[in-house]
Coordinates of C-alpha atoms and ligand atoms in Angstrom, one line a residue:
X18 CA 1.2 -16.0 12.5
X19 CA 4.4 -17.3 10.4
X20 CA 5.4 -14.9 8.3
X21 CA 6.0 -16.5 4.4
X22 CA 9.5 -16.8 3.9
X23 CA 9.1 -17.5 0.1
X24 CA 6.6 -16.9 -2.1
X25 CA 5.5 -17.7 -5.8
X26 CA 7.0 -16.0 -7.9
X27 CA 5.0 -13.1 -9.4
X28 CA 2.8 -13.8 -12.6
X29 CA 4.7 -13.7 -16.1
X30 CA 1.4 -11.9 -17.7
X31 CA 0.2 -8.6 -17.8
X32 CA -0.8 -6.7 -14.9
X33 CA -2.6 -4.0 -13.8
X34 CA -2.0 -2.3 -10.2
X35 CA -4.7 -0.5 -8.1
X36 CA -3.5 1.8 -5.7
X37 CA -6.3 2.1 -3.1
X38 CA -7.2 5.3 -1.6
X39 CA -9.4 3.9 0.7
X40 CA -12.9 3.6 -1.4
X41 CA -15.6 0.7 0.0
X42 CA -15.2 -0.5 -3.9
X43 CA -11.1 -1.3 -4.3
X44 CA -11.5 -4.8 -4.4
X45 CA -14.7 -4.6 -6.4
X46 CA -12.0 -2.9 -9.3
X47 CA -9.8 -5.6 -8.8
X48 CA -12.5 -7.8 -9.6
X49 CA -13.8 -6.6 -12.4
X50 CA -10.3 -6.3 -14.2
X51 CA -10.1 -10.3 -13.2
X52 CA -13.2 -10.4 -15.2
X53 CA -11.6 -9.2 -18.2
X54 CA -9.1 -12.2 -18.1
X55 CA -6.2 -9.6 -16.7
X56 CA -4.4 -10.2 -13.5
X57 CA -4.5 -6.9 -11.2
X58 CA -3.3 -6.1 -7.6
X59 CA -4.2 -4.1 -5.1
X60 CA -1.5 -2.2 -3.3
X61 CA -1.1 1.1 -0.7
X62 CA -1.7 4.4 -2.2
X63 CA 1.6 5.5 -0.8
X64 CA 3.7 2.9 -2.8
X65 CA 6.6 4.2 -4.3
X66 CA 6.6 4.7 -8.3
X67 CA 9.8 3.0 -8.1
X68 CA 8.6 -0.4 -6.6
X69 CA 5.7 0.3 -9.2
X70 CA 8.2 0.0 -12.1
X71 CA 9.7 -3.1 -10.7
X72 CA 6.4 -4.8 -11.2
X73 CA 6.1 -3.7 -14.9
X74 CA 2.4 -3.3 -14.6
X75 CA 0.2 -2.6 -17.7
X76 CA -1.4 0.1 -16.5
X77 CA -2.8 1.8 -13.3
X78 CA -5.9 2.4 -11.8
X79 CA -6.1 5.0 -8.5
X80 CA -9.4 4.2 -6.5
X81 CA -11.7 6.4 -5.2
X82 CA -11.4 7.3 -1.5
X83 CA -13.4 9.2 1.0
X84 CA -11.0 11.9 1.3
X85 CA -11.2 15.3 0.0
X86 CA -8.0 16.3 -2.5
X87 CA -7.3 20.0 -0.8
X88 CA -7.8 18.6 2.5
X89 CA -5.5 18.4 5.4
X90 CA -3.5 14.6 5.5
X91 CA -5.1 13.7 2.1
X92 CA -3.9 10.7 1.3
X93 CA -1.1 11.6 -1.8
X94 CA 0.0 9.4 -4.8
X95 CA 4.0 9.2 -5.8
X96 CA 3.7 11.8 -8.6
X97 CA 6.7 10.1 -10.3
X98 CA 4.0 7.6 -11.5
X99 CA 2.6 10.2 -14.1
X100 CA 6.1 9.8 -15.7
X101 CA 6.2 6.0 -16.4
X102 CA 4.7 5.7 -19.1
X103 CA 2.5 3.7 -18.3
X104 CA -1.6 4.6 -18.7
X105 CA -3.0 5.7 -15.5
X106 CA -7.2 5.9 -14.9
X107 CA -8.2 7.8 -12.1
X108 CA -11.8 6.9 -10.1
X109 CA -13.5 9.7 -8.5
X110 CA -11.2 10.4 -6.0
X111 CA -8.6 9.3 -8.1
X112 CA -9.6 11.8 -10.8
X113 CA -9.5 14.3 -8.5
X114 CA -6.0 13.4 -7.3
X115 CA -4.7 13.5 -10.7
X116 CA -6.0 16.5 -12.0
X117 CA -5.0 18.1 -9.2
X118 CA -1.5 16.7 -9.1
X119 CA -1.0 17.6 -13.0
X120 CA -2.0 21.5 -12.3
X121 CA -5.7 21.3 -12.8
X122 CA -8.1 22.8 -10.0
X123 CA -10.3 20.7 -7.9
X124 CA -13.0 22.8 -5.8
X125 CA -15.7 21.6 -3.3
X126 CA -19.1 21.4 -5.0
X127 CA -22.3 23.3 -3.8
X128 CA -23.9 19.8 -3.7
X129 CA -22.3 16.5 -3.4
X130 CA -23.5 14.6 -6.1
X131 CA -24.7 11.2 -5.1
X132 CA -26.3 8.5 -7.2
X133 CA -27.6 7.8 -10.8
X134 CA -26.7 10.3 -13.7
X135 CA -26.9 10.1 -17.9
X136 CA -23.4 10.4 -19.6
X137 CA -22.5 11.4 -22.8
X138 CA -19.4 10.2 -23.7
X139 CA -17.2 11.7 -26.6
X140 CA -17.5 8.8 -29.4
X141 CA -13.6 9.0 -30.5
X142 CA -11.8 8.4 -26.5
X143 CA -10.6 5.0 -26.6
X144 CA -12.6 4.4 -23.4
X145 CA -16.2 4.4 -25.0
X146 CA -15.0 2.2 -27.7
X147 CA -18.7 -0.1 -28.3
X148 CA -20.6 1.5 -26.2
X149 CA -23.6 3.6 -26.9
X150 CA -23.3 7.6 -26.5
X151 CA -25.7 7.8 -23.4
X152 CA -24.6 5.7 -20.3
X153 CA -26.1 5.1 -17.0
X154 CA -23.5 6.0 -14.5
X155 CA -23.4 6.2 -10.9
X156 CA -22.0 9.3 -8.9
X157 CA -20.5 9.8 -5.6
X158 CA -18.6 12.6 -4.9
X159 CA -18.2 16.3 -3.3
X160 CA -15.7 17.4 -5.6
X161 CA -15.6 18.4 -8.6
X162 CA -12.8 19.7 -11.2
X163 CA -13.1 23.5 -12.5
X164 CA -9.5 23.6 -14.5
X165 CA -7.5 21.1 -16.7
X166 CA -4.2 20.4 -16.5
X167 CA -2.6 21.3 -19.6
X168 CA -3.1 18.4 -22.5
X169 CA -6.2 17.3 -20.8
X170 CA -9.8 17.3 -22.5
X171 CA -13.0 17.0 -21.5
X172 CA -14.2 13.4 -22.8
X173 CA -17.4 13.3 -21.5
X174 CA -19.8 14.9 -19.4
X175 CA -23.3 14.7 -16.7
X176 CA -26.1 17.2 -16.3
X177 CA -24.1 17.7 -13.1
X178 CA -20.5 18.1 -14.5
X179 CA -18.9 19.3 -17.6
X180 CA -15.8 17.2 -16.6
X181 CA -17.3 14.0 -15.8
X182 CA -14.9 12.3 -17.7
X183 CA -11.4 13.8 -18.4
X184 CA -8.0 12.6 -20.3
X185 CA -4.4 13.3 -21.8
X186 CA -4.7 10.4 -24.6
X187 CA -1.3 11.1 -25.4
X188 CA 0.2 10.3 -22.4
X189 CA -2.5 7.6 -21.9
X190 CA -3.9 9.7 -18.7
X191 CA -7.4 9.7 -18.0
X192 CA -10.1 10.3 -15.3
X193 CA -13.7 9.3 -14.4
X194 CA -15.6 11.3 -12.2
X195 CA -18.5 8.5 -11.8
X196 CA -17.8 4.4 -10.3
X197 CA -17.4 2.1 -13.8
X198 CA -16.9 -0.8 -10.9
X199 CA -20.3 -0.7 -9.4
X200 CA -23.4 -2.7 -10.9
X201 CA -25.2 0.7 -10.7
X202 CA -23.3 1.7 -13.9
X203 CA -24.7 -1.0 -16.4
X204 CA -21.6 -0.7 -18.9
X205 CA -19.1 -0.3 -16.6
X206 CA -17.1 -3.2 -16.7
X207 CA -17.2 -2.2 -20.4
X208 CA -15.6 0.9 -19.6
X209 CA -12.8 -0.7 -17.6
X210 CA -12.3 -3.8 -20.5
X211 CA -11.5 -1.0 -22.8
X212 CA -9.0 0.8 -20.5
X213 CA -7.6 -2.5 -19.7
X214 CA -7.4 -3.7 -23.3
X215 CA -7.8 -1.1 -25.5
X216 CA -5.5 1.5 -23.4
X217 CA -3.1 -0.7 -21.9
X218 CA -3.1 -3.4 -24.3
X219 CA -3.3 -6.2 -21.7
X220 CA -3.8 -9.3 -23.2
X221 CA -6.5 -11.6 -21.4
X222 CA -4.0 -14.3 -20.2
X223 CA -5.6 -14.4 -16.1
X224 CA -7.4 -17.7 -16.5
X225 CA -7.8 -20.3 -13.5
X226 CA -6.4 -23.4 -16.0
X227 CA -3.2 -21.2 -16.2
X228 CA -3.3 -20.4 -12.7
X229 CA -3.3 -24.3 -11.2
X230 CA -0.6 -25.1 -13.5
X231 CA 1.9 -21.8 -12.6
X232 CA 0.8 -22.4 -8.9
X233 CA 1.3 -25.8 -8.7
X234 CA 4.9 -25.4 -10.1
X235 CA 5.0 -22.7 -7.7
X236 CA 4.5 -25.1 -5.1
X237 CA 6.6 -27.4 -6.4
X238 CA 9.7 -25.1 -6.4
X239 CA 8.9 -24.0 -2.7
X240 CA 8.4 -27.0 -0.9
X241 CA 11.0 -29.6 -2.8
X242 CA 10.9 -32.5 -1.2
X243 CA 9.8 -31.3 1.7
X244 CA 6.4 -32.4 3.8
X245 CA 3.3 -29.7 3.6
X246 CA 0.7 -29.7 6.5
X247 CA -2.9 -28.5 5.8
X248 CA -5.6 -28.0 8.3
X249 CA -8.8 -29.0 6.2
X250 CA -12.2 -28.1 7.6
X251 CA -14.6 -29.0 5.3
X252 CA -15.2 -25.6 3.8
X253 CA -15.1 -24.0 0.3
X254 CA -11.5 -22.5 0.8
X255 CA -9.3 -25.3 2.3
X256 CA -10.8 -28.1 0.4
X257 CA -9.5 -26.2 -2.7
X258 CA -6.2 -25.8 -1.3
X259 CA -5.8 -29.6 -0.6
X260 CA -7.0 -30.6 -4.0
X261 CA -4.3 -27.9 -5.3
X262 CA -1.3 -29.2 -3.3
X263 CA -2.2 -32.4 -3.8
X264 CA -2.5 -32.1 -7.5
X265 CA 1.0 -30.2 -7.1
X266 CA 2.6 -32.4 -4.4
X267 CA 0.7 -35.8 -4.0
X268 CA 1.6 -37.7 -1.1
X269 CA 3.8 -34.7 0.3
X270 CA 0.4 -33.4 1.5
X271 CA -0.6 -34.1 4.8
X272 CA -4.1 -33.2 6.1
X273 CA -5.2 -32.7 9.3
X274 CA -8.9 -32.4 10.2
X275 CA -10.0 -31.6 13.7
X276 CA -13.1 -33.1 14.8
X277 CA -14.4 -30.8 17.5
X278 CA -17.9 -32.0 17.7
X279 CA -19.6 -29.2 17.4
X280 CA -19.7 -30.3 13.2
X281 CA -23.1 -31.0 11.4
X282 CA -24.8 -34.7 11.1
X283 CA -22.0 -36.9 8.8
X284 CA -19.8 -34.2 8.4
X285 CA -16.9 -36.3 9.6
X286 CA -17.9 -38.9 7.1
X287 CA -18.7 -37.2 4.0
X288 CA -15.0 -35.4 4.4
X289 CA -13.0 -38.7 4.9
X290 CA -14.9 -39.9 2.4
X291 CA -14.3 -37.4 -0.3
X292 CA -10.3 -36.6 0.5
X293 CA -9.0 -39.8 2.0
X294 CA -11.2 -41.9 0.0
X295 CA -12.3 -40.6 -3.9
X296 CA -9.2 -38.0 -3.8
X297 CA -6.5 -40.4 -2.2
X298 CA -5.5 -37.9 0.1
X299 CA -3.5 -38.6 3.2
X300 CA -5.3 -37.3 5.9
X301 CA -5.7 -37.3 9.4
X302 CA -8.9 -37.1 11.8
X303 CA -8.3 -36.1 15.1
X304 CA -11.3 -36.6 17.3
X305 CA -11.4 -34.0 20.4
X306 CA -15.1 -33.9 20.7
X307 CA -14.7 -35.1 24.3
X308 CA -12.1 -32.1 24.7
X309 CA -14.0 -29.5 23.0
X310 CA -17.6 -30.4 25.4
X311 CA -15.3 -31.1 28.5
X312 CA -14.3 -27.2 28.5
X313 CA -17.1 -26.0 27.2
X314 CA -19.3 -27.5 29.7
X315 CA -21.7 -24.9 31.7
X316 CA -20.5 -21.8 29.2
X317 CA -23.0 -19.5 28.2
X318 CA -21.2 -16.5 26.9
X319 CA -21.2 -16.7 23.7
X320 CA -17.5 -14.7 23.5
X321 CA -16.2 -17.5 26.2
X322 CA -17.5 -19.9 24.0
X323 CA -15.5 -18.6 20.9
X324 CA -12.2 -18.4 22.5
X325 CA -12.2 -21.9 24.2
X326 CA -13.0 -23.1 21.0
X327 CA -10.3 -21.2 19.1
X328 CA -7.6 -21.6 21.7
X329 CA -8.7 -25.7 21.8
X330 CA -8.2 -25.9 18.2
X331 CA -5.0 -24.4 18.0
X332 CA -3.4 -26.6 20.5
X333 CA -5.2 -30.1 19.2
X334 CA -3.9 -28.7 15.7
X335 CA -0.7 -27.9 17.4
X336 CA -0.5 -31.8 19.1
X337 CA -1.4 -33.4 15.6
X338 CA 1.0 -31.0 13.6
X339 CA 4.5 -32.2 16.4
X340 CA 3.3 -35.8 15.9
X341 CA 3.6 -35.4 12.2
X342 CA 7.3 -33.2 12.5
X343 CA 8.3 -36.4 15.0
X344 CA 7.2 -38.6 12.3
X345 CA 9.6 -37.9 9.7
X346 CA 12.2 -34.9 11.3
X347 CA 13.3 -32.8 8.5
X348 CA 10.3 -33.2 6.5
X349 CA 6.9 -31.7 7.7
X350 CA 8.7 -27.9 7.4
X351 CA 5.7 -26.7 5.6
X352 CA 2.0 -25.3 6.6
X353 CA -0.4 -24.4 4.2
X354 CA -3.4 -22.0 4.3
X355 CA -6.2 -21.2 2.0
X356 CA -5.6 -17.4 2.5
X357 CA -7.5 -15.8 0.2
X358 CA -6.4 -12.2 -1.8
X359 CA -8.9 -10.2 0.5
X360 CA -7.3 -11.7 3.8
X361 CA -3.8 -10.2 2.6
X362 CA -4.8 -6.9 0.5
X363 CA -2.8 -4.5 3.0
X364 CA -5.9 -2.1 4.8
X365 CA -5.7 1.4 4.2
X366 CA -6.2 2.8 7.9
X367 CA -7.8 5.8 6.1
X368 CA -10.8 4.0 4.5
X369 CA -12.7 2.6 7.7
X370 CA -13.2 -0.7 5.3
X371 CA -15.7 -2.8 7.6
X372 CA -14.4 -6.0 6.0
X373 CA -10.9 -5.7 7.4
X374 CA -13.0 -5.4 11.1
X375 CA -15.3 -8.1 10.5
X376 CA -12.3 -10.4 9.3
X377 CA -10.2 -10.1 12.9
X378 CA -13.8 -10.6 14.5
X379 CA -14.4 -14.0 12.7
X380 CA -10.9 -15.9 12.9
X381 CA -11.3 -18.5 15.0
X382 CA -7.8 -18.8 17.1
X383 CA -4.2 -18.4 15.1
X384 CA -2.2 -21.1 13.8
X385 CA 0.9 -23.0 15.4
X386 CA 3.2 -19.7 15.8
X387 CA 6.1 -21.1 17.3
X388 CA 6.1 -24.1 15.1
X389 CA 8.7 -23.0 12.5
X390 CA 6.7 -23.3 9.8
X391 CA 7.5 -22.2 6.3
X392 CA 3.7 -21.2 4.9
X393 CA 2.4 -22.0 1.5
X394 CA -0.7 -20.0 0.8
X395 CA -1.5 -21.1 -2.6
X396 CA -4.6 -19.2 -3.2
X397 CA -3.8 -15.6 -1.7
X398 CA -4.0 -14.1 -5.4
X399 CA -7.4 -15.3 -5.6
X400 CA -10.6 -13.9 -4.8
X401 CA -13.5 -16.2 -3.3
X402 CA -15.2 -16.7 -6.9
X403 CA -12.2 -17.4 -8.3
X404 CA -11.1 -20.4 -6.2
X405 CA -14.5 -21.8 -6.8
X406 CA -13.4 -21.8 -10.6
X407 CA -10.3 -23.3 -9.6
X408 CA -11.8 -26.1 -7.2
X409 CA -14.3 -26.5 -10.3
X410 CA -11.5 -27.3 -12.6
X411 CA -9.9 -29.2 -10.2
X412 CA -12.9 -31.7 -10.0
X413 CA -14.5 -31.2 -6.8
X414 CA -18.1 -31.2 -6.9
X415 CA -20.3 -28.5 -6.8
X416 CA -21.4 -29.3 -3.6
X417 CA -18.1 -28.5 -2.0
X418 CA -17.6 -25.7 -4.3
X419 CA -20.9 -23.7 -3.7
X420 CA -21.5 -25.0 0.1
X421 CA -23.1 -22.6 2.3
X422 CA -20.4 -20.4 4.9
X423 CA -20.1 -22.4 8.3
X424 CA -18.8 -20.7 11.0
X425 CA -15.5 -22.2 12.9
X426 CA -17.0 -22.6 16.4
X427 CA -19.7 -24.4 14.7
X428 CA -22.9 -25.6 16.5
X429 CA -21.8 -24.1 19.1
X430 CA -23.0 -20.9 18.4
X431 CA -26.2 -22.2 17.6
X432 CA -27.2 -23.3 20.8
X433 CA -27.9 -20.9 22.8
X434 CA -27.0 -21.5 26.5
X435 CA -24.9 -24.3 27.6
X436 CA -24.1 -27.0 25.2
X437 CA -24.2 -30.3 26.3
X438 CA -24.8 -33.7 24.0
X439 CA -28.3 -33.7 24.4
X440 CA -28.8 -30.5 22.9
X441 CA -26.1 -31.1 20.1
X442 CA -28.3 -34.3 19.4
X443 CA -31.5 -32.1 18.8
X444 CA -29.8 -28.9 17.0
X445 CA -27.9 -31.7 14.4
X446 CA -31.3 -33.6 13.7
X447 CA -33.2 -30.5 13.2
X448 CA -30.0 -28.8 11.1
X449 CA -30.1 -32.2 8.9
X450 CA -33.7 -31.5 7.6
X451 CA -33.0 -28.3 7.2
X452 CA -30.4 -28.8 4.6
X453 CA -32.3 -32.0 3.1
X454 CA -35.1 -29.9 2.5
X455 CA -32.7 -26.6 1.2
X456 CA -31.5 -29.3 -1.2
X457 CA -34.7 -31.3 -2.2
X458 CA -36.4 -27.7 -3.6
X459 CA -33.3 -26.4 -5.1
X460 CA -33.4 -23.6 -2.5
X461 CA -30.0 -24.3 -1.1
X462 CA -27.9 -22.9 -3.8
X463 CA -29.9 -20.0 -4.1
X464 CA -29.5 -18.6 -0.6
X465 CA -26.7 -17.2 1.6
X466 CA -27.0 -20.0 4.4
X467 CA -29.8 -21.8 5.6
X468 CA -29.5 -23.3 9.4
X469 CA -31.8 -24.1 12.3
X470 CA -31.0 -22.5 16.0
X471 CA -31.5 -24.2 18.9
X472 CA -32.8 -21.5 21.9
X473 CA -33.0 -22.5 25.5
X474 CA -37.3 -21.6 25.4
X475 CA -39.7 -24.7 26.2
X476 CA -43.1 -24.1 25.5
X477 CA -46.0 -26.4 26.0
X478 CA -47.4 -28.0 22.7
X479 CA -50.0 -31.2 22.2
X480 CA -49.0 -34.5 20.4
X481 CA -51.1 -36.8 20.3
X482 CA -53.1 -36.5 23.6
X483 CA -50.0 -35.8 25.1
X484 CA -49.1 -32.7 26.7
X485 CA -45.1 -31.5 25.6
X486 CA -42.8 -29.4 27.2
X487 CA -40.0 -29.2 24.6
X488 CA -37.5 -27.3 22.7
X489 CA -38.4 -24.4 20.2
X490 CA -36.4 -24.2 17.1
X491 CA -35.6 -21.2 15.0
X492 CA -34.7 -21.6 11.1
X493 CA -32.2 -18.9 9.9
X494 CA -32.6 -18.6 6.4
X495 CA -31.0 -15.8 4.7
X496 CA -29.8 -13.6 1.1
X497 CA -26.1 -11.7 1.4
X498 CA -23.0 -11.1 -0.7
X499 CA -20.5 -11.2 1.9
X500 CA -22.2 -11.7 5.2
X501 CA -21.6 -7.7 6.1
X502 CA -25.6 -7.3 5.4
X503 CA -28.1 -9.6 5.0
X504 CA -31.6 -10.1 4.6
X505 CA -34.2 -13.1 5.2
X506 CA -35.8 -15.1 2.6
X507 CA -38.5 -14.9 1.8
X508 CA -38.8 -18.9 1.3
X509 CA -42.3 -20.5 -0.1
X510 CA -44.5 -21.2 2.9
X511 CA -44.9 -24.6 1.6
X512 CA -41.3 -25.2 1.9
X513 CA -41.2 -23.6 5.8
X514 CA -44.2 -25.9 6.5
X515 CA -42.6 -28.7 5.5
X516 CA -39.0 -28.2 7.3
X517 CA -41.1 -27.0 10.2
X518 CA -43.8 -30.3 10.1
X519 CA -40.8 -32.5 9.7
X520 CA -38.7 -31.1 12.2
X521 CA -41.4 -31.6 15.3
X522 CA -42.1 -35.1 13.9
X523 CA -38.8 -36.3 13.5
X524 CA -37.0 -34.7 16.3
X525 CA -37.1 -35.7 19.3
X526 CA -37.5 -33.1 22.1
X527 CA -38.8 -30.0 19.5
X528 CA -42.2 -29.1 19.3
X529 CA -41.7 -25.6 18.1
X530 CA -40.1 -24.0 14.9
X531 CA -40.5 -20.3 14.4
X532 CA -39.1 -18.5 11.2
X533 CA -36.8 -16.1 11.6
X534 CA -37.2 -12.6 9.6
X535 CA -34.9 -10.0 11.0
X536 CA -32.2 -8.4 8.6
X537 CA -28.4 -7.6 9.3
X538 CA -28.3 -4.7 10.9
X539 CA -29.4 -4.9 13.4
X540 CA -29.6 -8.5 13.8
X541 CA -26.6 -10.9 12.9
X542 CA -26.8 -13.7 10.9
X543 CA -25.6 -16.3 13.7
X544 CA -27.6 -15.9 16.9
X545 CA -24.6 -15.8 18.9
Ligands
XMP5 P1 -22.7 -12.7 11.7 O1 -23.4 -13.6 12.7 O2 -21.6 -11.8 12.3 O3 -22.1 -13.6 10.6 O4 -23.8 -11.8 11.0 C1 -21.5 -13.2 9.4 C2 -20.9 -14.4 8.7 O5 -19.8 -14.9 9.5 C3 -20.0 -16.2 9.9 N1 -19.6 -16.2 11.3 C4 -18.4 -16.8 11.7 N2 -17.5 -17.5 11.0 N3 -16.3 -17.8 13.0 C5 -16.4 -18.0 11.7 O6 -15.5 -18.6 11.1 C6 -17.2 -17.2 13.8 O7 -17.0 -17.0 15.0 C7 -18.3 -16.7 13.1 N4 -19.4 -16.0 13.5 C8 -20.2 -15.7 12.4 C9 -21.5 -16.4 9.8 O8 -21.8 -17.8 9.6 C10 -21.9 -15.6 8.6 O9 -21.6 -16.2 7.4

């Protein structure tokens, strides 16, 4: 992939940095300092206090990790940070790591304590500020603290732990033993609001109004006069980017939109419609259906079916994006993505984070490499709810702003077997009702995705005085937060009868629907 040759400059408003130590919650931290208005960043444990200074954060948070402090290779902090000045809250691990690092002792528990436990916070600590003496917290750690470092207290404490919450409020150092970023601990957030506020004085500048106007003159700055290329595929995260650049760049913004017919009934139609028709954005459909099917013709592995697809989009993509740069030489220098913030946040090899797996797994072929493009990523600050808000404020309907997750290779991961045109005919028909019906009962808003499956079983059936041989299909309907687990819904039966009755009336070639209720693990959520 291109590597960014310039980026936006950094926000003007307060920050606060996270340094990750490899906990499954980092990003959930980040989030829930967003929520307090108050721009924060992720970045390697290892980073050098000195680059921390540069970025004149607000305050720092150190994240909980798997590791154990005293252990061999545990992951270390730059103690120079303690010296900034700047207020530092450790998280479990984090505590550890800086009670340890300032002289206190930190000694393996007899039991690792795991799960809910009743604080008592000490009323005065700046951190409890609001909030009622007894919390729910929740607990997940082996560790635990037996000595302060000198100027420390004890601010607040568990049946469990005497030390459950620690601090130097004079040098604005402090320590929770529990997770104040997981929905397990009610009053969490409130916790970290006060840190963030209270301790660190942030104000709460971090709204999505003053993000589209900074990154749009971000944009503006970066690309000049130059010509911007956007793939656009219909989904959540690149429709947001093209209403961005084209609110920041108008008619500089070129989109390119890949018809590999493996898309949904009037998908083609209802995108050209909203971009290039209510939006006024220029944009380009190329139609390699016939491409996609020709080499896709008589494939069965699902894997085989994922890579012709990705390496067939790249070069179509590539094709379209040189006909541009031919166009107008000099010009089309540009290629945007809707990268999000998760996509850049750099891994910590220590924490065994699933979502950096799952993400390399899912992305469907690179982008034109040897293009020369400059990129423009305008959303990699932002996390997926926030460039919803942002395509909300930008005025694109909540249909495009909530719509369900759709996979890049598409149908074809739906049909099992061998695609062929027939087959697409039935799955699209039978996907079709499946959303009408999602839609009609308000259901399709409420659920994770929602999708029929076409498998290669015939089974006998009666219609009419007929005799069938035809085509089962399976509905997929399922609950998930970030499609790493997932569960089925349990949908009203009068809803499933009446995708299910419509379906074998109105589709040819189905007389069959079955409902399918396994969970992720151990099933997926695609069938392929
Ligand atoms: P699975 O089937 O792995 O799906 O439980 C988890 C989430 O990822 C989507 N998915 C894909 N997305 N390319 C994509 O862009 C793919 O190859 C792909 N496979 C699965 C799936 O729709 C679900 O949201």
């Amino acid at each position: 992939m291109p590597k960014p040759k310039s980026q936006p400059a950094p926000p003007a408003e307060d920050r606060i940095l996270i340094l990750d130590f490899g906990s499954q919650y980092t990003q959930v931290i980040a989030r829930r300092v967003r929520e307090c208005r108050v721009f924060s960043e992720i970045l390697p444990f290892h980073t050098k206090a000195s680059a921390i200074a540069k970025l004149r954060p607000s305050g720092i948070v150190l994240s909980g990790g798997p590791a154990s402090v005293y252990a061999k290779g545990a992951p270390q902090v730059d103690r120079a940070i303690y010296d900034l000045g700047v207020p530092v809250l450790g998280i479990c691990y984090g505590m550890q790591l800086l009670a340890h690092g300032l002289g206190g002792k930190v000694e393996k528990a007899e039991a690792r304590e795991y799960g809910p436990g009743m604080l008592r916070g000490d009323a005065s600590c700046a951190l409890f500020k609001g909030l009622p003496a007894r919390l729910e917290v929740w607990n997940s750690h082996g560790d635990k603290i037996t000595k302060l470092p000198a100027g420390f207290k004890a601010l607040g404490k568990t049946e469990n732990s005497p030390h459950a919450v620690i601090g130097d409020p004079k040098r604005h150092i402090y320590g929770l033993q529990f997770h104040p970023e997981v929905v397990h601990t009610p009053r969490g957030g409130e916790i970290l609001a006060n840190f963030v506020h209270r301790i660190c004085g942030c104000r709460s500048q971090w709204t999505m109004e003053s993000f589209i106007e900074r990154t749009c003159r971000g944009i503006r700055d970066q690309v000049g006069d130059g010509r911007v290329i956007l793939g656009l595929s219909g989904g959540v995260d690149s429709s947001v980017a093209a209403a961005l650049l084209h609110k920041a760049i108008g008619d500089q913004l070129t989109c390119i939109f890949v018809d590999n017919g493996l898309l949904r009934a009037n998908e083609v139609a209802a995108v050209e419609k909203l971009f290039a028709g209510e939006f006024r954005i220029r944009m380009q459909t190329v139609d390699a259906s016939d491409r996609f099917l020709k080499r896709l013709k008589g494939v069965t592995d699902p894997e085989k079916k994922r890579k012709i697809i990705g390496n067939e989009f790249v070069k179509v993509f590539e094709q379209a994006a040189r006909d541009l740069k031919k166009s107008d030489p000099g010009h089309y220098r540009f290629l945007a993505q809707g990268t999000l913030y998760p996509d850049v946040i750099e891994s910590v090899s220590i924490s065994g984070n699933p979502a950096a797996l799952i993400k390399s797994h899912h992305n469907v072929g690179g982008l034109p490499e040897k293009m020369k493009f400059e990129l423009v990523e305008p959303l990699r600050q932002l996390f997926k709810d926030e460039v919803r808000k942002v395509g909300e404020e930008l005025g694109l309907s909540k249909e495009i702003v909530h719509r369900q997750p759709f996979p890049g290779p598409g149908l074809a991961v739906r049909i099992l077997g061998e695609i062929t045109p027939g087959r697409l005919r039935i799955l699209r028909d039978a996907d079709a009702i499946v959303l009408e019906e999602m839609r009609a009962s308000d259901w399709y808003y409420k659920v994770w995705q929602s999708f029929a499956v076409l498998l290669p079983v015939r089974s006998v059936g009666v219609m009419g005085d007929e005799r069938t041989y035809d085509y089962t299909v399976a509905l997929r309907i399922v609950n998930s937060h970030d499609g790493m687990t997932a569960d089925w819904v349990r949908l009203p039966h009068e809803i499933l009868a009446r995708i299910s009755t419509r379906i074998i009336n109105e589709v040819n070639g189905v007389n069959r629907v079955c409902y399918d209720i396994s969970s992720k693990p151990p099933a997926t959520i695609e069938w392929e």
